[in-house]
Amino acid sequence: MHVQEWLETVPAVAVYALVGIVIGLESLGIPLPGEIILVSSALLASQHGDINPVVLGACATAGAIIGDSIGYAIGRKGGRPLLAWLGGKFPRHFSEAHIATAERSFQKWGMWAVFFGRFVALLRIFAGPLAGVLRMPYWKFLIANVLGGILWAGGTTAVIYYVGIVAESWLKRFSWLGLVLAVLIGLTSMLVLRRKAKKAAATETAPAEGAVRAESAP
């Protein structure tokens, strides 16, 4: 069943809780589809009055900030052995190459890696635990975590919600052409920061993978 169709079958309170929990667990370091759940819920809120977009955005933001903070604490206590353990459990997401890429991003960008990491799936999972492992001062992490959480979670909720409202209105007047234009306009504003963050992460990938291959070579 499609995510949005499944969300339509549960009460609004359960949607709020699900969004906060899934995003919190993803921010903590567990690979989950937090962005998909958030976008689907925000779009659902634009179509059904039972779901309050403000409450939804607040739950998403709280989950992002709290999850990242817990991930930071776990990473600070567990250190690098934690990353090795995660690599064994989730090799697709916590491979040596991915860890090296994220670590280089943190070393280069510092607290900005936490902030912009919100908009990149890989860094969104890594941000909290890796910041703790690298012993980033908590006050720096907290500032970047809070600002990034508000902008990503709250901003995504607002953009998708209003895109849904506009799309529904335009659909009645201008058929599918209006829907396509509304979605493109809304998503463009949301994806600007995400694209910039992906480009920054991509520049680090090739050197990091080369370093890993060099270390593993006999």
mmCIF file of C-alpha atoms in Angstrom:
data_model
loop_
_atom_site.group_PDB
_atom_site.id
_atom_site.type_symbol
_atom_site.label_atom_id
_atom_site.label_comp_id
_atom_site.label_asym_id
_atom_site.label_seq_id
_atom_site.Cartn_x
_atom_site.Cartn_y
_atom_site.Cartn_z
ATOM 1 C CA MET A 1 0.000 0.000 0.000
ATOM 2 C CA HIS A 2 1.222 3.497 -0.829
ATOM 3 C CA VAL A 3 2.503 5.475 2.182
ATOM 4 C CA GLN A 4 -0.066 8.234 1.827
ATOM 5 C CA GLU A 5 -2.922 5.753 1.386
ATOM 6 C CA TRP A 6 -1.829 3.995 4.572
ATOM 7 C CA LEU A 7 -1.589 7.290 6.475
ATOM 8 C CA GLU A 8 -5.197 8.058 5.506
ATOM 9 C CA THR A 9 -6.313 5.023 7.488
ATOM 10 C CA VAL A 10 -4.857 6.138 10.853
ATOM 11 C CA PRO A 11 -5.975 8.965 13.222
ATOM 12 C CA ALA A 12 -4.292 12.378 13.108
ATOM 13 C CA VAL A 13 -2.615 11.791 16.481
ATOM 14 C CA ALA A 14 -1.013 8.628 15.131
ATOM 15 C CA VAL A 15 0.269 10.561 12.085
ATOM 16 C CA TYR A 16 1.887 13.175 14.353
ATOM 17 C CA ALA A 17 3.474 10.472 16.491
ATOM 18 C CA LEU A 18 4.647 8.442 13.488
ATOM 19 C CA VAL A 19 6.303 11.459 11.860
ATOM 20 C CA GLY A 20 8.090 12.457 15.052
ATOM 21 C CA ILE A 21 9.259 8.914 15.841
ATOM 22 C CA VAL A 22 10.436 7.980 12.336
ATOM 23 C CA ILE A 23 12.316 11.254 11.845
ATOM 24 C CA GLY A 24 13.748 10.972 15.354
ATOM 25 C CA LEU A 25 15.026 7.454 14.746
ATOM 26 C CA GLU A 26 16.467 8.430 11.367
ATOM 27 C CA SER A 27 18.246 11.409 12.942
ATOM 28 C CA LEU A 28 19.522 9.128 15.686
ATOM 29 C CA GLY A 29 21.339 7.062 13.058
ATOM 30 C CA ILE A 30 18.854 4.375 11.975
ATOM 31 C CA PRO A 31 18.247 4.305 8.195
ATOM 32 C CA LEU A 32 14.509 5.020 7.855
ATOM 33 C CA PRO A 33 12.470 6.900 5.193
ATOM 34 C CA GLY A 34 11.887 9.997 7.317
ATOM 35 C CA GLU A 35 11.646 12.364 4.366
ATOM 36 C CA ILE A 36 9.103 10.168 2.572
ATOM 37 C CA ILE A 37 6.906 9.988 5.687
ATOM 38 C CA LEU A 38 7.138 13.759 6.211
ATOM 39 C CA VAL A 39 6.312 14.670 2.607
ATOM 40 C CA SER A 40 3.419 12.197 2.470
ATOM 41 C CA SER A 41 2.001 13.485 5.767
ATOM 42 C CA ALA A 42 2.289 17.147 4.744
ATOM 43 C CA LEU A 43 0.558 16.416 1.439
ATOM 44 C CA LEU A 44 -2.148 14.528 3.320
ATOM 45 C CA ALA A 45 -2.615 17.531 5.647
ATOM 46 C CA SER A 46 -3.305 19.744 2.622
ATOM 47 C CA GLN A 47 -6.140 17.423 1.587
ATOM 48 C CA HIS A 48 -7.691 16.611 4.974
ATOM 49 C CA GLY A 49 -8.569 19.156 7.648
ATOM 50 C CA ASP A 50 -8.084 16.655 10.477
ATOM 51 C CA ILE A 51 -4.288 17.006 10.286
ATOM 52 C CA ASN A 52 -2.952 20.363 11.470
ATOM 53 C CA PRO A 53 0.158 21.339 9.455
ATOM 54 C CA VAL A 54 1.529 23.434 12.331
ATOM 55 C CA VAL A 55 1.341 20.510 14.750
ATOM 56 C CA LEU A 56 2.759 18.219 12.085
ATOM 57 C CA GLY A 57 5.703 20.544 11.457
ATOM 58 C CA ALA A 58 6.308 20.915 15.194
ATOM 59 C CA CYS A 59 6.368 17.122 15.680
ATOM 60 C CA ALA A 60 8.746 16.688 12.739
ATOM 61 C CA THR A 61 11.041 19.426 14.049
ATOM 62 C CA ALA A 62 11.021 18.021 17.580
ATOM 63 C CA GLY A 63 11.807 14.537 16.285
ATOM 64 C CA ALA A 64 14.693 15.851 14.189
ATOM 65 C CA ILE A 65 16.259 17.873 17.016
ATOM 66 C CA ILE A 66 15.765 15.276 19.757
ATOM 67 C CA GLY A 67 16.888 12.386 17.549
ATOM 68 C CA ASP A 68 20.053 14.203 16.502
ATOM 69 C CA SER A 69 20.842 15.087 20.119
ATOM 70 C CA ILE A 70 20.450 11.474 21.241
ATOM 71 C CA GLY A 71 22.603 10.374 18.318
ATOM 72 C CA TYR A 72 25.261 12.874 19.381
ATOM 73 C CA ALA A 73 25.258 11.507 22.939
ATOM 74 C CA ILE A 74 25.492 7.912 21.691
ATOM 75 C CA GLY A 75 28.305 8.781 19.284
ATOM 76 C CA ARG A 76 30.248 10.657 21.959
ATOM 77 C CA LYS A 77 30.002 7.697 24.326
ATOM 78 C CA GLY A 78 30.465 4.901 21.782
ATOM 79 C CA GLY A 79 33.245 6.490 19.720
ATOM 80 C CA ARG A 80 34.637 4.798 16.618
ATOM 81 C CA PRO A 81 33.742 1.258 17.757
ATOM 82 C CA LEU A 82 30.138 2.373 17.359
ATOM 83 C CA LEU A 83 30.741 3.240 13.691
ATOM 84 C CA ALA A 84 32.360 -0.164 13.152
ATOM 85 C CA TRP A 85 29.335 -1.875 14.738
ATOM 86 C CA LEU A 86 26.928 0.148 12.576
ATOM 87 C CA GLY A 87 28.970 -0.809 9.533
ATOM 88 C CA GLY A 88 28.389 -4.462 10.350
ATOM 89 C CA LYS A 89 24.650 -3.969 10.861
ATOM 90 C CA PHE A 90 23.995 -1.536 7.998
ATOM 91 C CA PRO A 91 26.826 -2.014 5.469
ATOM 92 C CA ARG A 92 24.909 -0.214 2.738
ATOM 93 C CA HIS A 93 24.649 3.010 4.730
ATOM 94 C CA PHE A 94 27.677 2.809 7.047
ATOM 95 C CA SER A 95 30.353 1.480 4.701
ATOM 96 C CA GLU A 96 33.939 2.640 5.183
ATOM 97 C CA ALA A 97 33.640 4.884 2.117
ATOM 98 C CA HIS A 98 30.488 6.556 3.425
ATOM 99 C CA ILE A 99 31.988 7.062 6.863
ATOM 100 C CA ALA A 100 35.134 8.559 5.345
ATOM 101 C CA THR A 101 33.055 10.892 3.157
ATOM 102 C CA ALA A 102 30.977 12.097 6.098
ATOM 103 C CA GLU A 103 34.041 12.526 8.295
ATOM 104 C CA ARG A 104 35.826 14.619 5.680
ATOM 105 C CA SER A 105 32.715 16.781 5.326
ATOM 106 C CA PHE A 106 32.649 17.357 9.075
ATOM 107 C CA GLN A 107 36.336 18.189 9.219
ATOM 108 C CA LYS A 108 35.976 20.674 6.373
ATOM 109 C CA TRP A 109 32.641 22.303 7.210
ATOM 110 C CA GLY A 110 32.304 21.798 10.980
ATOM 111 C CA MET A 111 28.903 22.794 12.330
ATOM 112 C CA TRP A 112 27.730 23.643 8.798
ATOM 113 C CA ALA A 113 27.946 19.936 7.996
ATOM 114 C CA VAL A 114 25.312 19.352 10.691
ATOM 115 C CA PHE A 115 23.139 22.166 9.337
ATOM 116 C CA PHE A 116 23.302 21.289 5.633
ATOM 117 C CA GLY A 117 23.403 17.580 6.445
ATOM 118 C CA ARG A 118 19.674 17.830 7.140
ATOM 119 C CA PHE A 119 19.071 18.121 3.406
ATOM 120 C CA VAL A 120 21.183 15.099 2.385
ATOM 121 C CA ALA A 121 19.936 11.592 3.228
ATOM 122 C CA LEU A 122 23.401 10.185 4.005
ATOM 123 C CA LEU A 123 24.512 13.057 6.243
ATOM 124 C CA ARG A 124 21.097 13.225 7.908
ATOM 125 C CA ILE A 125 21.724 9.727 9.284
ATOM 126 C CA PHE A 126 25.357 10.417 10.169
ATOM 127 C CA ALA A 127 25.152 13.944 11.564
ATOM 128 C CA GLY A 128 24.331 13.249 15.212
ATOM 129 C CA PRO A 129 26.464 10.156 15.904
ATOM 130 C CA LEU A 130 29.443 11.385 13.875
ATOM 131 C CA ALA A 131 29.431 14.804 15.546
ATOM 132 C CA GLY A 132 29.615 12.993 18.879
ATOM 133 C CA VAL A 133 32.380 10.651 17.720
ATOM 134 C CA LEU A 134 34.429 13.631 16.482
ATOM 135 C CA ARG A 135 33.850 15.446 19.791
ATOM 136 C CA MET A 136 32.285 18.527 18.251
ATOM 137 C CA PRO A 137 31.502 21.041 21.052
ATOM 138 C CA TYR A 138 27.884 20.454 22.005
ATOM 139 C CA TRP A 139 26.895 24.123 21.865
ATOM 140 C CA LYS A 140 27.999 24.297 18.216
ATOM 141 C CA PHE A 141 26.211 21.062 17.438
ATOM 142 C CA LEU A 142 23.051 22.241 19.200
ATOM 143 C CA ILE A 143 22.870 25.516 17.272
ATOM 144 C CA ALA A 144 23.323 23.787 13.913
ATOM 145 C CA ASN A 145 20.972 20.983 14.947
ATOM 146 C CA VAL A 146 18.142 23.294 16.004
ATOM 147 C CA LEU A 147 18.416 25.631 13.011
ATOM 148 C CA GLY A 148 18.761 22.758 10.544
ATOM 149 C CA GLY A 149 15.885 20.848 12.129
ATOM 150 C CA ILE A 150 13.559 23.853 11.993
ATOM 151 C CA LEU A 151 14.436 24.756 8.420
ATOM 152 C CA TRP A 152 14.304 21.188 7.068
ATOM 153 C CA ALA A 153 11.353 19.740 8.982
ATOM 154 C CA GLY A 154 9.292 22.909 9.322
ATOM 155 C CA GLY A 155 10.184 24.189 5.871
ATOM 156 C CA THR A 156 9.435 20.894 4.146
ATOM 157 C CA THR A 157 6.073 20.665 5.899
ATOM 158 C CA ALA A 158 5.124 24.229 4.933
ATOM 159 C CA VAL A 159 6.235 23.940 1.292
ATOM 160 C CA ILE A 160 4.574 20.582 0.629
ATOM 161 C CA TYR A 161 1.398 21.658 2.456
ATOM 162 C CA TYR A 162 0.974 24.822 0.390
ATOM 163 C CA VAL A 163 1.939 23.002 -2.796
ATOM 164 C CA GLY A 164 -0.892 20.588 -2.061
ATOM 165 C CA ILE A 165 -3.347 23.446 -1.420
ATOM 166 C CA VAL A 166 -2.387 25.289 -4.599
ATOM 167 C CA ALA A 167 -2.323 22.109 -6.644
ATOM 168 C CA GLU A 168 -5.829 21.150 -5.569
ATOM 169 C CA SER A 169 -7.151 24.628 -6.402
ATOM 170 C CA TRP A 170 -5.421 24.765 -9.752
ATOM 171 C CA LEU A 171 -6.480 21.226 -10.580
ATOM 172 C CA LYS A 172 -10.119 22.303 -10.429
ATOM 173 C CA ARG A 173 -9.480 25.214 -12.787
ATOM 174 C CA PHE A 174 -6.620 24.264 -15.087
ATOM 175 C CA SER A 175 -6.588 20.438 -14.973
ATOM 176 C CA TRP A 176 -3.239 18.578 -14.853
ATOM 177 C CA LEU A 177 -1.190 21.443 -16.304
ATOM 178 C CA GLY A 178 -1.924 23.545 -13.240
ATOM 179 C CA LEU A 179 -0.963 20.673 -10.951
ATOM 180 C CA VAL A 180 2.404 20.172 -12.672
ATOM 181 C CA LEU A 181 3.259 23.883 -12.556
ATOM 182 C CA ALA A 182 2.278 24.209 -8.895
ATOM 183 C CA VAL A 183 4.384 21.229 -7.852
ATOM 184 C CA LEU A 184 7.412 22.426 -9.827
ATOM 185 C CA ILE A 185 7.268 25.931 -8.354
ATOM 186 C CA GLY A 186 6.887 24.685 -4.796
ATOM 187 C CA LEU A 187 9.551 21.993 -4.952
ATOM 188 C CA THR A 188 12.114 24.283 -6.592
ATOM 189 C CA SER A 189 12.275 26.510 -3.519
ATOM 190 C CA MET A 190 12.628 23.507 -1.203
ATOM 191 C CA LEU A 191 15.388 21.816 -3.209
ATOM 192 C CA VAL A 192 17.808 24.758 -3.510
ATOM 193 C CA LEU A 193 19.616 24.098 -0.230
ATOM 194 C CA ARG A 194 19.452 20.358 -0.749
ATOM 195 C CA ARG A 195 21.191 20.546 -4.126
ATOM 196 C CA LYS A 196 23.957 22.729 -2.737
ATOM 197 C CA ALA A 197 24.515 20.297 0.118
ATOM 198 C CA LYS A 198 24.627 17.314 -2.269
ATOM 199 C CA LYS A 199 27.251 19.033 -4.416
ATOM 200 C CA ALA A 200 29.391 19.678 -1.352
ATOM 201 C CA ALA A 201 29.083 16.028 -0.299
ATOM 202 C CA ALA A 202 29.824 14.776 -3.829
ATOM 203 C CA THR A 203 33.136 16.639 -3.969
ATOM 204 C CA GLU A 204 34.249 14.654 -0.937
ATOM 205 C CA THR A 205 33.161 11.209 -2.178
ATOM 206 C CA ALA A 206 35.897 10.507 -4.741
ATOM 207 C CA PRO A 207 38.875 11.378 -2.502
ATOM 208 C CA ALA A 208 37.363 9.437 0.389
ATOM 209 C CA GLU A 209 36.762 6.286 -1.660
ATOM 210 C CA GLY A 210 40.278 6.530 -3.096
ATOM 211 C CA ALA A 211 41.713 6.743 0.410
ATOM 212 C CA VAL A 212 39.743 3.675 1.498
ATOM 213 C CA ARG A 213 40.954 1.650 -1.501
ATOM 214 C CA ALA A 214 44.532 2.726 -0.855
ATOM 215 C CA GLU A 215 44.334 1.623 2.774
ATOM 216 C CA SER A 216 42.820 -1.750 1.845
ATOM 217 C CA ALA A 217 45.338 -2.459 -0.937
ATOM 218 C CA PRO A 218 48.086 -5.004 -0.085
#
